[in-house]
GROMACS .gro file of C-alpha atoms in nm:
model
  265
    1UNK     CA    1  -2.460   2.533   2.328
    2UNK     CA    2  -2.223   2.799   2.656
    3UNK     CA    3  -1.970   2.988   2.453
    4UNK     CA    4  -1.673   3.187   2.704
    5UNK     CA    5  -1.420   3.359   2.577
    6UNK     CA    6  -1.067   3.181   2.615
    7UNK     CA    7  -0.743   3.416   2.646
    8UNK     CA    8  -0.361   3.235   2.610
    9UNK     CA    9  -0.082   3.393   2.785
   10UNK     CA   10   0.266   3.370   2.823
   11UNK     CA   11   0.390   3.321   3.158
   12UNK     CA   12   0.728   3.402   3.316
   13UNK     CA   13   0.824   3.587   3.038
   14UNK     CA   14   0.801   3.934   2.896
   15UNK     CA   15   0.808   3.833   2.474
   16UNK     CA   16   0.584   3.668   2.297
   17UNK     CA   17   0.681   3.271   2.272
   18UNK     CA   18   0.861   3.283   2.565
   19UNK     CA   19   0.802   3.193   2.886
   20UNK     CA   20   0.485   2.907   3.038
   21UNK     CA   21   0.147   2.923   2.739
   22UNK     CA   22  -0.153   2.896   2.972
   23UNK     CA   23  -0.482   2.948   2.874
   24UNK     CA   24  -0.709   3.132   3.092
   25UNK     CA   25  -1.147   3.056   3.123
   26UNK     CA   26  -1.336   3.359   3.297
   27UNK     CA   27  -1.702   3.162   3.490
   28UNK     CA   28  -2.032   3.350   3.624
   29UNK     CA   29  -2.056   2.951   3.768
   30UNK     CA   30  -1.868   2.610   3.664
   31UNK     CA   31  -1.940   2.375   3.396
   32UNK     CA   32  -1.877   2.065   3.461
   33UNK     CA   33  -1.575   1.879   3.580
   34UNK     CA   34  -1.606   1.643   3.278
   35UNK     CA   35  -1.619   1.928   2.993
   36UNK     CA   36  -1.337   2.132   3.158
   37UNK     CA   37  -1.081   1.882   3.143
   38UNK     CA   38  -1.210   1.803   2.800
   39UNK     CA   39  -1.160   2.223   2.702
   40UNK     CA   40  -0.780   2.172   2.882
   41UNK     CA   41  -0.761   1.832   2.621
   42UNK     CA   42  -0.820   2.001   2.285
   43UNK     CA   43  -0.635   2.326   2.408
   44UNK     CA   44  -0.324   2.096   2.480
   45UNK     CA   45  -0.147   2.355   2.715
   46UNK     CA   46   0.032   2.263   3.014
   47UNK     CA   47  -0.272   2.391   3.262
   48UNK     CA   48  -0.595   2.543   3.122
   49UNK     CA   49  -0.763   2.804   3.512
   50UNK     CA   50  -1.022   2.781   3.534
   51UNK     CA   51  -1.176   3.084   3.798
   52UNK     CA   52  -1.532   3.199   3.892
   53UNK     CA   53  -1.581   3.459   4.191
   54UNK     CA   54  -1.604   3.345   4.511
   55UNK     CA   55  -1.641   3.598   4.865
   56UNK     CA   56  -1.474   3.882   4.690
   57UNK     CA   57  -1.192   3.690   4.511
   58UNK     CA   58  -1.210   3.386   4.325
   59UNK     CA   59  -1.217   2.982   4.332
   60UNK     CA   60  -0.932   2.879   4.087
   61UNK     CA   61  -0.879   2.529   3.923
   62UNK     CA   62  -0.622   2.446   3.708
   63UNK     CA   63  -0.645   2.093   3.506
   64UNK     CA   64  -0.367   1.960   3.195
   65UNK     CA   65  -0.480   1.762   2.970
   66UNK     CA   66  -0.516   1.447   3.115
   67UNK     CA   67  -0.611   1.498   3.441
   68UNK     CA   68  -0.662   1.797   3.754
   69UNK     CA   69  -0.408   1.980   3.977
   70UNK     CA   70  -0.334   2.067   4.367
   71UNK     CA   71  -0.198   2.377   4.258
   72UNK     CA   72  -0.021   2.526   3.933
   73UNK     CA   73   0.185   2.865   3.909
   74UNK     CA   74   0.220   3.050   3.548
   75UNK     CA   75  -0.165   2.946   3.502
   76UNK     CA   76  -0.240   3.147   3.857
   77UNK     CA   77  -0.027   3.417   3.706
   78UNK     CA   78  -0.202   3.434   3.410
   79UNK     CA   79  -0.530   3.447   3.585
   80UNK     CA   80  -0.376   3.755   3.791
   81UNK     CA   81  -0.321   3.909   3.468
   82UNK     CA   82  -0.655   3.809   3.278
   83UNK     CA   83  -0.853   3.995   3.559
   84UNK     CA   84  -0.602   4.280   3.566
   85UNK     CA   85  -0.608   4.353   3.206
   86UNK     CA   86  -0.964   4.229   3.142
   87UNK     CA   87  -1.169   4.216   3.448
   88UNK     CA   88  -1.071   4.475   3.701
   89UNK     CA   89  -0.805   4.734   3.558
   90UNK     CA   90  -0.720   4.885   3.887
   91UNK     CA   91  -0.669   4.511   4.076
   92UNK     CA   92  -0.334   4.566   4.272
   93UNK     CA   93  -0.453   4.209   4.534
   94UNK     CA   94  -0.677   3.979   4.360
   95UNK     CA   95  -0.698   3.597   4.607
   96UNK     CA   96  -0.759   3.333   4.501
   97UNK     CA   97  -0.901   2.994   4.687
   98UNK     CA   98  -0.795   2.700   4.585
   99UNK     CA   99  -0.708   2.306   4.648
  100UNK     CA  100  -0.452   2.452   4.825
  101UNK     CA  101  -0.581   2.727   5.008
  102UNK     CA  102  -0.559   3.123   4.955
  103UNK     CA  103  -0.344   3.177   4.716
  104UNK     CA  104  -0.216   3.564   4.660
  105UNK     CA  105  -0.115   3.747   4.345
  106UNK     CA  106  -0.031   4.079   4.389
  107UNK     CA  107   0.056   4.302   4.119
  108UNK     CA  108   0.357   4.600   4.055
  109UNK     CA  109   0.310   4.715   3.681
  110UNK     CA  110   0.410   4.439   3.488
  111UNK     CA  111   0.550   4.213   3.730
  112UNK     CA  112   0.298   3.980   3.906
  113UNK     CA  113   0.410   3.826   4.255
  114UNK     CA  114   0.267   3.476   4.379
  115UNK     CA  115   0.247   3.419   4.729
  116UNK     CA  116   0.243   3.004   4.750
  117UNK     CA  117   0.288   2.782   4.999
  118UNK     CA  118   0.641   2.685   5.035
  119UNK     CA  119   0.723   2.293   5.027
  120UNK     CA  120   1.062   2.232   5.126
  121UNK     CA  121   1.219   1.902   4.994
  122UNK     CA  122   1.386   1.649   5.221
  123UNK     CA  123   1.629   1.318   5.122
  124UNK     CA  124   1.441   1.062   4.954
  125UNK     CA  125   1.591   0.699   4.855
  126UNK     CA  126   1.421   0.656   4.545
  127UNK     CA  127   1.621   0.337   4.473
  128UNK     CA  128   1.877   0.500   4.220
  129UNK     CA  129   1.526   0.517   3.993
  130UNK     CA  130   1.605   0.854   3.974
  131UNK     CA  131   1.956   0.757   3.803
  132UNK     CA  132   1.837   0.508   3.592
  133UNK     CA  133   1.569   0.759   3.402
  134UNK     CA  134   1.820   1.010   3.348
  135UNK     CA  135   2.088   0.788   3.278
  136UNK     CA  136   2.314   1.052   3.567
  137UNK     CA  137   2.352   0.972   3.918
  138UNK     CA  138   2.254   1.299   4.080
  139UNK     CA  139   2.434   1.450   4.353
  140UNK     CA  140   2.140   1.478   4.584
  141UNK     CA  141   1.759   1.278   4.521
  142UNK     CA  142   1.466   1.491   4.758
  143UNK     CA  143   1.080   1.463   4.717
  144UNK     CA  144   0.835   1.696   4.872
  145UNK     CA  145   0.581   1.654   5.174
  146UNK     CA  146   0.272   1.705   5.066
  147UNK     CA  147   0.080   1.839   4.691
  148UNK     CA  148  -0.003   1.627   4.436
  149UNK     CA  149   0.176   1.297   4.595
  150UNK     CA  150   0.540   1.508   4.634
  151UNK     CA  151   0.771   1.631   4.380
  152UNK     CA  152   1.112   1.432   4.300
  153UNK     CA  153   1.421   1.646   4.279
  154UNK     CA  154   1.748   1.592   4.142
  155UNK     CA  155   2.049   1.794   4.230
  156UNK     CA  156   2.340   1.765   3.882
  157UNK     CA  157   2.624   1.878   3.941
  158UNK     CA  158   2.582   2.217   3.698
  159UNK     CA  159   2.393   2.364   3.461
  160UNK     CA  160   2.541   2.177   3.179
  161UNK     CA  161   2.401   1.878   3.298
  162UNK     CA  162   2.060   2.008   3.355
  163UNK     CA  163   2.091   2.200   2.958
  164UNK     CA  164   2.163   1.848   2.866
  165UNK     CA  165   1.994   1.589   3.011
  166UNK     CA  166   1.766   1.351   2.812
  167UNK     CA  167   1.520   1.135   3.063
  168UNK     CA  168   1.376   0.878   2.981
  169UNK     CA  169   1.027   0.938   2.977
  170UNK     CA  170   0.835   0.669   3.070
  171UNK     CA  171   1.077   0.572   3.387
  172UNK     CA  172   1.019   0.871   3.510
  173UNK     CA  173   0.647   0.810   3.469
  174UNK     CA  174   0.694   0.570   3.619
  175UNK     CA  175   0.872   0.778   3.957
  176UNK     CA  176   0.655   0.775   4.293
  177UNK     CA  177   0.595   1.165   4.291
  178UNK     CA  178   0.401   1.416   4.122
  179UNK     CA  179   0.707   1.477   3.800
  180UNK     CA  180   1.077   1.507   3.858
  181UNK     CA  181   1.239   1.856   3.851
  182UNK     CA  182   1.601   1.884   3.797
  183UNK     CA  183   1.774   2.143   3.905
  184UNK     CA  184   2.135   2.238   3.983
  185UNK     CA  185   2.366   2.609   4.082
  186UNK     CA  186   2.331   2.863   3.786
  187UNK     CA  187   2.578   2.966   3.579
  188UNK     CA  188   2.430   3.424   3.537
  189UNK     CA  189   2.141   3.320   3.816
  190UNK     CA  190   2.132   3.138   4.178
  191UNK     CA  191   1.954   2.777   4.068
  192UNK     CA  192   1.855   2.640   3.689
  193UNK     CA  193   1.605   2.393   3.680
  194UNK     CA  194   1.383   2.224   3.408
  195UNK     CA  195   1.080   1.969   3.513
  196UNK     CA  196   0.937   1.681   3.338
  197UNK     CA  197   0.563   1.564   3.422
  198UNK     CA  198   0.493   1.266   3.201
  199UNK     CA  199   0.278   1.145   3.462
  200UNK     CA  200   0.014   1.464   3.385
  201UNK     CA  201   0.084   1.440   2.978
  202UNK     CA  202   0.335   1.731   3.013
  203UNK     CA  203   0.653   1.592   2.865
  204UNK     CA  204   0.851   1.850   2.978
  205UNK     CA  205   0.687   2.160   3.138
  206UNK     CA  206   0.794   2.504   2.999
  207UNK     CA  207   0.772   2.701   3.348
  208UNK     CA  208   0.654   2.554   3.676
  209UNK     CA  209   0.564   2.767   3.996
  210UNK     CA  210   0.518   2.473   4.140
  211UNK     CA  211   0.827   2.338   4.118
  212UNK     CA  212   0.977   2.625   4.267
  213UNK     CA  213   0.784   2.628   4.561
  214UNK     CA  214   1.001   2.335   4.629
  215UNK     CA  215   1.361   2.429   4.436
  216UNK     CA  216   1.381   2.781   4.656
  217UNK     CA  217   1.340   2.708   4.993
  218UNK     CA  218   1.630   2.410   4.897
  219UNK     CA  219   1.836   2.713   4.671
  220UNK     CA  220   1.814   2.915   4.989
  221UNK     CA  221   1.920   2.730   5.223
  222UNK     CA  222   2.200   2.673   4.976
  223UNK     CA  223   2.313   2.938   4.871
  224UNK     CA  224   2.219   3.135   5.253
  225UNK     CA  225   2.033   3.457   5.069
  226UNK     CA  226   1.691   3.436   5.086
  227UNK     CA  227   1.586   3.590   4.746
  228UNK     CA  228   1.727   3.383   4.404
  229UNK     CA  229   1.705   3.492   4.076
  230UNK     CA  230   1.608   3.210   3.834
  231UNK     CA  231   1.582   3.018   3.506
  232UNK     CA  232   1.431   2.742   3.408
  233UNK     CA  233   1.573   2.644   3.103
  234UNK     CA  234   1.300   2.429   2.876
  235UNK     CA  235   1.320   2.548   2.501
  236UNK     CA  236   1.060   2.857   2.600
  237UNK     CA  237   1.309   2.966   2.823
  238UNK     CA  238   1.124   3.105   3.204
  239UNK     CA  239   1.262   3.396   3.406
  240UNK     CA  240   1.135   3.404   3.736
  241UNK     CA  241   1.280   3.609   4.134
  242UNK     CA  242   1.168   3.419   4.386
  243UNK     CA  243   1.187   3.469   4.798
  244UNK     CA  244   1.222   3.241   5.099
  245UNK     CA  245   0.950   3.351   5.353
  246UNK     CA  246   0.925   3.043   5.566
  247UNK     CA  247   0.602   2.888   5.459
  248UNK     CA  248   0.558   3.114   5.214
  249UNK     CA  249   0.769   3.115   4.885
  250UNK     CA  250   0.695   3.462   4.668
  251UNK     CA  251   0.732   3.391   4.308
  252UNK     CA  252   0.813   3.671   4.053
  253UNK     CA  253   0.713   3.729   3.695
  254UNK     CA  254   0.610   3.885   3.375
  255UNK     CA  255   0.314   3.749   3.154
  256UNK     CA  256   0.345   3.807   2.768
  257UNK     CA  257  -0.114   3.783   2.576
  258UNK     CA  258  -0.093   3.581   2.271
  259UNK     CA  259  -0.448   3.537   2.177
  260UNK     CA  260  -0.792   3.603   2.325
  261UNK     CA  261  -1.096   3.368   2.182
  262UNK     CA  262  -1.505   3.276   2.180
  263UNK     CA  263  -1.515   2.860   2.237
  264UNK     CA  264  -1.824   2.705   2.255
  265UNK     CA  265  -1.912   2.431   2.437
   0.00000   0.00000   0.00000
């Protein structure tokens, strides 16, 4: 039997019970893939992150309750927090090696900033499937080109439409992409969003870093500014600052610790 330390923290929030909770499991060596997937299913959070030391940084992997994914923002933020808090208190910069390439996280006091590859979305002909799933006709439907088949993004008329949306999750699951982002210009911030990923075992994700590599280049171009304030207006609410750097997107936020424990597998 192996004992593993597990941390649970809320990402993109400054308060417990806000943001997106992620489980983080530091490892000395990889567990079998099936074991990591089972741990993620048992945690039943949108993501469980596992990392091992590699080449002066860490190899990082992410699992939803159902599948392994190629990119996850909030669990990367949570992993950097765990390293800075429990492994290397002097950490100001860490490099994670991942399925999406090297991912750098920097720390400035309580704020952690992700440096992720941008995924600018392009117009996408969905044949009306997004409108059928939402019960709302979007102003635009776009799709990101690469990660996990590409997230689909629907631009709605205003923040109120985003808040009120109640999509048919079976129809969202059938869409030809990595879940569905809905977004609009914000009332008090530059833009708001929500993200639904039933195909990955996540009906609605509280706060999604990987969605913001799609959202940021779109809204930066539309609003004519590189640095933007964003809110993911799920029930738990996520607070982010994002910056369009061309090929890269910077995503900044805080972390709130919740739980530290041991699991036996």
